[in-house]
PDB file of C-alpha atoms in Angstrom:
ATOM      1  CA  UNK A   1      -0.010 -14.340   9.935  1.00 82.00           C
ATOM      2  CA  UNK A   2      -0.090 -10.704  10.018  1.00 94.00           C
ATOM      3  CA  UNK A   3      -0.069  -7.808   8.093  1.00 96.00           C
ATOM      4  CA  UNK A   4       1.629  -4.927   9.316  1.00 97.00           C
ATOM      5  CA  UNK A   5       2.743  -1.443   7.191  1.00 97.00           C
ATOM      6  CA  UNK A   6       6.134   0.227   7.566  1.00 96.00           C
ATOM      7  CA  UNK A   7       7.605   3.530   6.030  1.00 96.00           C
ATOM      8  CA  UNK A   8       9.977   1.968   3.204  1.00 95.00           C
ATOM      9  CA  UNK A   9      12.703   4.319   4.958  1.00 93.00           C
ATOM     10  CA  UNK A  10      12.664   2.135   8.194  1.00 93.00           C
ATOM     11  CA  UNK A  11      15.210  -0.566   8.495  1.00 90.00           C
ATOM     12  CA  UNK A  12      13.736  -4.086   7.737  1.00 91.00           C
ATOM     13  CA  UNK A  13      12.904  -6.813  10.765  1.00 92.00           C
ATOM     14  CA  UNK A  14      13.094  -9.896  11.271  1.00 90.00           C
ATOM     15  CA  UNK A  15       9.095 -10.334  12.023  1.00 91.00           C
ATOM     16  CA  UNK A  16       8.579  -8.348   8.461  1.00 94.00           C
ATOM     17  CA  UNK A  17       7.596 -11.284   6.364  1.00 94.00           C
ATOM     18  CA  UNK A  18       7.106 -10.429   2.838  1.00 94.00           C
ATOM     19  CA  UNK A  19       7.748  -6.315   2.287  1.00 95.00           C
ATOM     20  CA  UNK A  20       5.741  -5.279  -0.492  1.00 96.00           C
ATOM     21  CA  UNK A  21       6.000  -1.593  -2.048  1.00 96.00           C
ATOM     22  CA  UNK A  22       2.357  -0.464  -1.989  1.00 97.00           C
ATOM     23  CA  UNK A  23       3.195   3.208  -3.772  1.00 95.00           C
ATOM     24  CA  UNK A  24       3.171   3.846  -7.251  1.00 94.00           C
ATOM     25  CA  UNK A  25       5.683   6.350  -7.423  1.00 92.00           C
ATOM     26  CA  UNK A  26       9.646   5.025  -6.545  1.00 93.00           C
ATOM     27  CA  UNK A  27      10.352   6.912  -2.991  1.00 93.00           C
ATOM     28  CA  UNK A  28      13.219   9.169  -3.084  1.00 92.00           C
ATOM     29  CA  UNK A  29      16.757   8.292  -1.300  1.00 90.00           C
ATOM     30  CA  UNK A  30      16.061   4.359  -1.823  1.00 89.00           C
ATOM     31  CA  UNK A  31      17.856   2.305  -5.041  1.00 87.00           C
ATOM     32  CA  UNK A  32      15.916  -0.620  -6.453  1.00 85.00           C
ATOM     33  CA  UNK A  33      19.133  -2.790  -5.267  1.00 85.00           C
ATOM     34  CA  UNK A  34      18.524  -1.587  -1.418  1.00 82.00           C
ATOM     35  CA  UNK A  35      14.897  -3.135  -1.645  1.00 81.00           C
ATOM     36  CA  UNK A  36      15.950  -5.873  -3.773  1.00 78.00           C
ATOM     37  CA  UNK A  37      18.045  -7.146  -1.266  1.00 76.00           C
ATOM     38  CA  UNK A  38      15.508  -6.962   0.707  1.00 77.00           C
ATOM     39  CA  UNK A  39      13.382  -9.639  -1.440  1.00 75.00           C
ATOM     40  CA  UNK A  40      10.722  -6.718  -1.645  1.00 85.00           C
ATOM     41  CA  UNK A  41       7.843  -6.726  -4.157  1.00 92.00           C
ATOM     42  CA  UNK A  42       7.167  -3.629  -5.532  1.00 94.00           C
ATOM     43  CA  UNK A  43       3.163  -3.240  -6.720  1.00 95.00           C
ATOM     44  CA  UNK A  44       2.540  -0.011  -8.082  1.00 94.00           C
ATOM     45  CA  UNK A  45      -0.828  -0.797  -9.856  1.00 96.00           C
ATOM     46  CA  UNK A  46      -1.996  -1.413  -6.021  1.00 97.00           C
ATOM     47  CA  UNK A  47      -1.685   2.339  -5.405  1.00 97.00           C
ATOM     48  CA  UNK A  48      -3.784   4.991  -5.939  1.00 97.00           C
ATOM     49  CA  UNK A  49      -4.225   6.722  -9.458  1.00 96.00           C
ATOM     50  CA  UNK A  50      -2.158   9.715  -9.809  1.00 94.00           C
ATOM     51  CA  UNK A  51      -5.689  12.168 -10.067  1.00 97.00           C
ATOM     52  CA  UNK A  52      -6.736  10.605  -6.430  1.00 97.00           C
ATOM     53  CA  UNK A  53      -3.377  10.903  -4.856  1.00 94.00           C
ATOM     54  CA  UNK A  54      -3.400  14.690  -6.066  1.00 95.00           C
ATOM     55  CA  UNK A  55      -7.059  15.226  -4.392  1.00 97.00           C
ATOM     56  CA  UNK A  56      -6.173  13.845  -1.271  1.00 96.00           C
ATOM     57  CA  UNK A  57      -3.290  15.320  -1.038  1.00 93.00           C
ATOM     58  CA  UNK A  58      -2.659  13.579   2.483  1.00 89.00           C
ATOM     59  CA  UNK A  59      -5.147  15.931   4.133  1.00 95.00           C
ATOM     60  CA  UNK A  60      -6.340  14.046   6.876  1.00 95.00           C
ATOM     61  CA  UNK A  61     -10.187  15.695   6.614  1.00 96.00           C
ATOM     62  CA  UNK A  62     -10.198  13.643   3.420  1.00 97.00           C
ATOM     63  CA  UNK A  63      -9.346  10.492   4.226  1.00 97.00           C
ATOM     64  CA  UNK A  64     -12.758   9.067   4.647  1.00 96.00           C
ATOM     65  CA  UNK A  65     -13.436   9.869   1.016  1.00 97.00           C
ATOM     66  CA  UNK A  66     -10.150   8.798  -0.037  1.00 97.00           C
ATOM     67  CA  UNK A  67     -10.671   5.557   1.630  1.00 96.00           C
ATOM     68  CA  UNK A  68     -14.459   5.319  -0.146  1.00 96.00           C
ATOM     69  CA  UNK A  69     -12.548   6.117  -3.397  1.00 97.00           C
ATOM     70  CA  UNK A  70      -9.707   4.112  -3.518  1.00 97.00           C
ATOM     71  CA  UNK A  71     -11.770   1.323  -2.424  1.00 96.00           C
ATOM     72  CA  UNK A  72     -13.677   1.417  -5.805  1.00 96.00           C
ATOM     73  CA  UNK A  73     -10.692   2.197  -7.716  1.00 97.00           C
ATOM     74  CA  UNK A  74      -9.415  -1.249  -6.306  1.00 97.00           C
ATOM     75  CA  UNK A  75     -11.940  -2.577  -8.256  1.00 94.00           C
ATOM     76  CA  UNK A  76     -10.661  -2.410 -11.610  1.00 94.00           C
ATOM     77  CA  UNK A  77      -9.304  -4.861 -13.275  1.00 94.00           C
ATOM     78  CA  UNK A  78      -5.299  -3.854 -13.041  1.00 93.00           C
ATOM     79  CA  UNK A  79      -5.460  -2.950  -9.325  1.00 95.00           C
ATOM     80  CA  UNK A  80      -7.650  -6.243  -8.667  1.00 96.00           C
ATOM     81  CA  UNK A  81      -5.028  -8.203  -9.705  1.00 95.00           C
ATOM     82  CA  UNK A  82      -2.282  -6.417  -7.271  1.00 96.00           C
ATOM     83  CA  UNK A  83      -5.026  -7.003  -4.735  1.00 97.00           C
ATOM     84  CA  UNK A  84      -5.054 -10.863  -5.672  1.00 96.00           C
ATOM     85  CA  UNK A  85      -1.123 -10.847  -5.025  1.00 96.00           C
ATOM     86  CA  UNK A  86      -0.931  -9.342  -1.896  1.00 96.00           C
ATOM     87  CA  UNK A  87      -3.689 -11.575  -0.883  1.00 96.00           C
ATOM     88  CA  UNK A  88      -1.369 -14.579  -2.057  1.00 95.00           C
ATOM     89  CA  UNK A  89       1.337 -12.908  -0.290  1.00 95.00           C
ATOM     90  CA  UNK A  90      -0.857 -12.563   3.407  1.00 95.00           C
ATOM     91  CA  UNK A  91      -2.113 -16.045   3.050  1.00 95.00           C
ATOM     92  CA  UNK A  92       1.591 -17.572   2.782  1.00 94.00           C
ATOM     93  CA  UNK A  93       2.576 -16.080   6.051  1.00 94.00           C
ATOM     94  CA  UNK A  94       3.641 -12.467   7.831  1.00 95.00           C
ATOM     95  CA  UNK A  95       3.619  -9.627   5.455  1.00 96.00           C
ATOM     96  CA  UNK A  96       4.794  -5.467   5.506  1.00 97.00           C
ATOM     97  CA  UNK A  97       2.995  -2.977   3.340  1.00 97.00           C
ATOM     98  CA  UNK A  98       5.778  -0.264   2.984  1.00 96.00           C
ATOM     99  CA  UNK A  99       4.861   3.416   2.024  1.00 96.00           C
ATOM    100  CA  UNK A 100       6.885   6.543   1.517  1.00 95.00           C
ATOM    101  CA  UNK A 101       4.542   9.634   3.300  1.00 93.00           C
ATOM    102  CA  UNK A 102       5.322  11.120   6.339  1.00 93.00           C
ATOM    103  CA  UNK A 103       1.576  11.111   7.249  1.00 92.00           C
ATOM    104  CA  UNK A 104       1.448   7.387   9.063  1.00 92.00           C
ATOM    105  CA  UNK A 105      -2.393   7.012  10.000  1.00 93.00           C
ATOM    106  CA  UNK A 106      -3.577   8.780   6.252  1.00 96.00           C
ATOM    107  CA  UNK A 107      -2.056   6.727   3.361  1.00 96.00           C
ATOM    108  CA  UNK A 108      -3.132   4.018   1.588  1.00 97.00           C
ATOM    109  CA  UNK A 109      -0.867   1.242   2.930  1.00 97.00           C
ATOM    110  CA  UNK A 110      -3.562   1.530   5.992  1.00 97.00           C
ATOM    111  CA  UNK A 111      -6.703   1.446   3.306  1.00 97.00           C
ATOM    112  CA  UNK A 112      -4.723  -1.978   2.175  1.00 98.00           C
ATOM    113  CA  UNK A 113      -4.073  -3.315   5.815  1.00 97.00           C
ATOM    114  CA  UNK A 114      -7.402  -2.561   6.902  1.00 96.00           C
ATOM    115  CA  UNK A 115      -9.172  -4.400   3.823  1.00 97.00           C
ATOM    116  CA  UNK A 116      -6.302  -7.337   3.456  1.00 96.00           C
ATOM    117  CA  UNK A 117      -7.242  -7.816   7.418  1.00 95.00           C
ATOM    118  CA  UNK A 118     -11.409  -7.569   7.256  1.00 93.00           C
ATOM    119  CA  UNK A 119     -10.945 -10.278   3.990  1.00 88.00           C
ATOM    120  CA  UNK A 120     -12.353  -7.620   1.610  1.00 91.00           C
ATOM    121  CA  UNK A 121     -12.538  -8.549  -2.024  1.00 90.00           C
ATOM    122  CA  UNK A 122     -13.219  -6.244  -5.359  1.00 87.00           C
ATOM    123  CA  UNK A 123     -16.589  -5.885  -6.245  1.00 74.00           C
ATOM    124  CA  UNK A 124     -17.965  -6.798  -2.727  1.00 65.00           C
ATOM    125  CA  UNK A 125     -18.075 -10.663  -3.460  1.00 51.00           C
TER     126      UNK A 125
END
């Protein structure tokens, strides 16, 4: 099983898996039907808050901080239990973290892949 990240623009694959919606804000140009069809998850209390979104900002000289950050943000209690589901979703077989920014190597669908790969948990355990 792996878990790979797409841009929720770009077409779905066969080798996808499960496509889960990692953002907490809807992306613009795509209807809720589109990734419904898809049999996408959407899991907007895995994101980021809106006040660390609007420090990072997507600037790249910040995503080691952002990364620190949103790891301990994961932490609590609502974004824990996103966490638990995409772990669910990773253990059952392929899955696709999908993300609407541009920037592809700074956003937080890489945070996720990165911890969902290394078998991070919240609160270190």
């Amino acid at each position: 099983m792996t878990v790979s990240i797409k841009r929720v623009y770009d077409a779905p694959e066969p080798g996808d898996g499960t496509r889960v919606l990692v953002d907490r804000l809807w992306p613009r140009g795509v209807s809720k039907k589109e990734l419904e069809s898809e049999h996408a998850e959407w899991l907007k209390d895995i994101a980021p808050s809106n006040e660390l979104r609007a420090w990072f900002g997507h600037d790249a000289s910040r995503f080691e901080e952002f990364e620190r950050r949103y790891e301990a943000e994961l932490a609590q209690p609502s974004a824990a239990a996103a966490y638990g589901r995409l772990c669910e979703l990773r253990d059952q077989g392929d899955l696709t973290l999908l993300y609407a920014a541009k920037d592809e190597e700074h956003n937080n669908a890489e945070v996720l892949q990165r911890l969902l790969t290394d078998g991070w948990e919240p609160g270190g355990a």
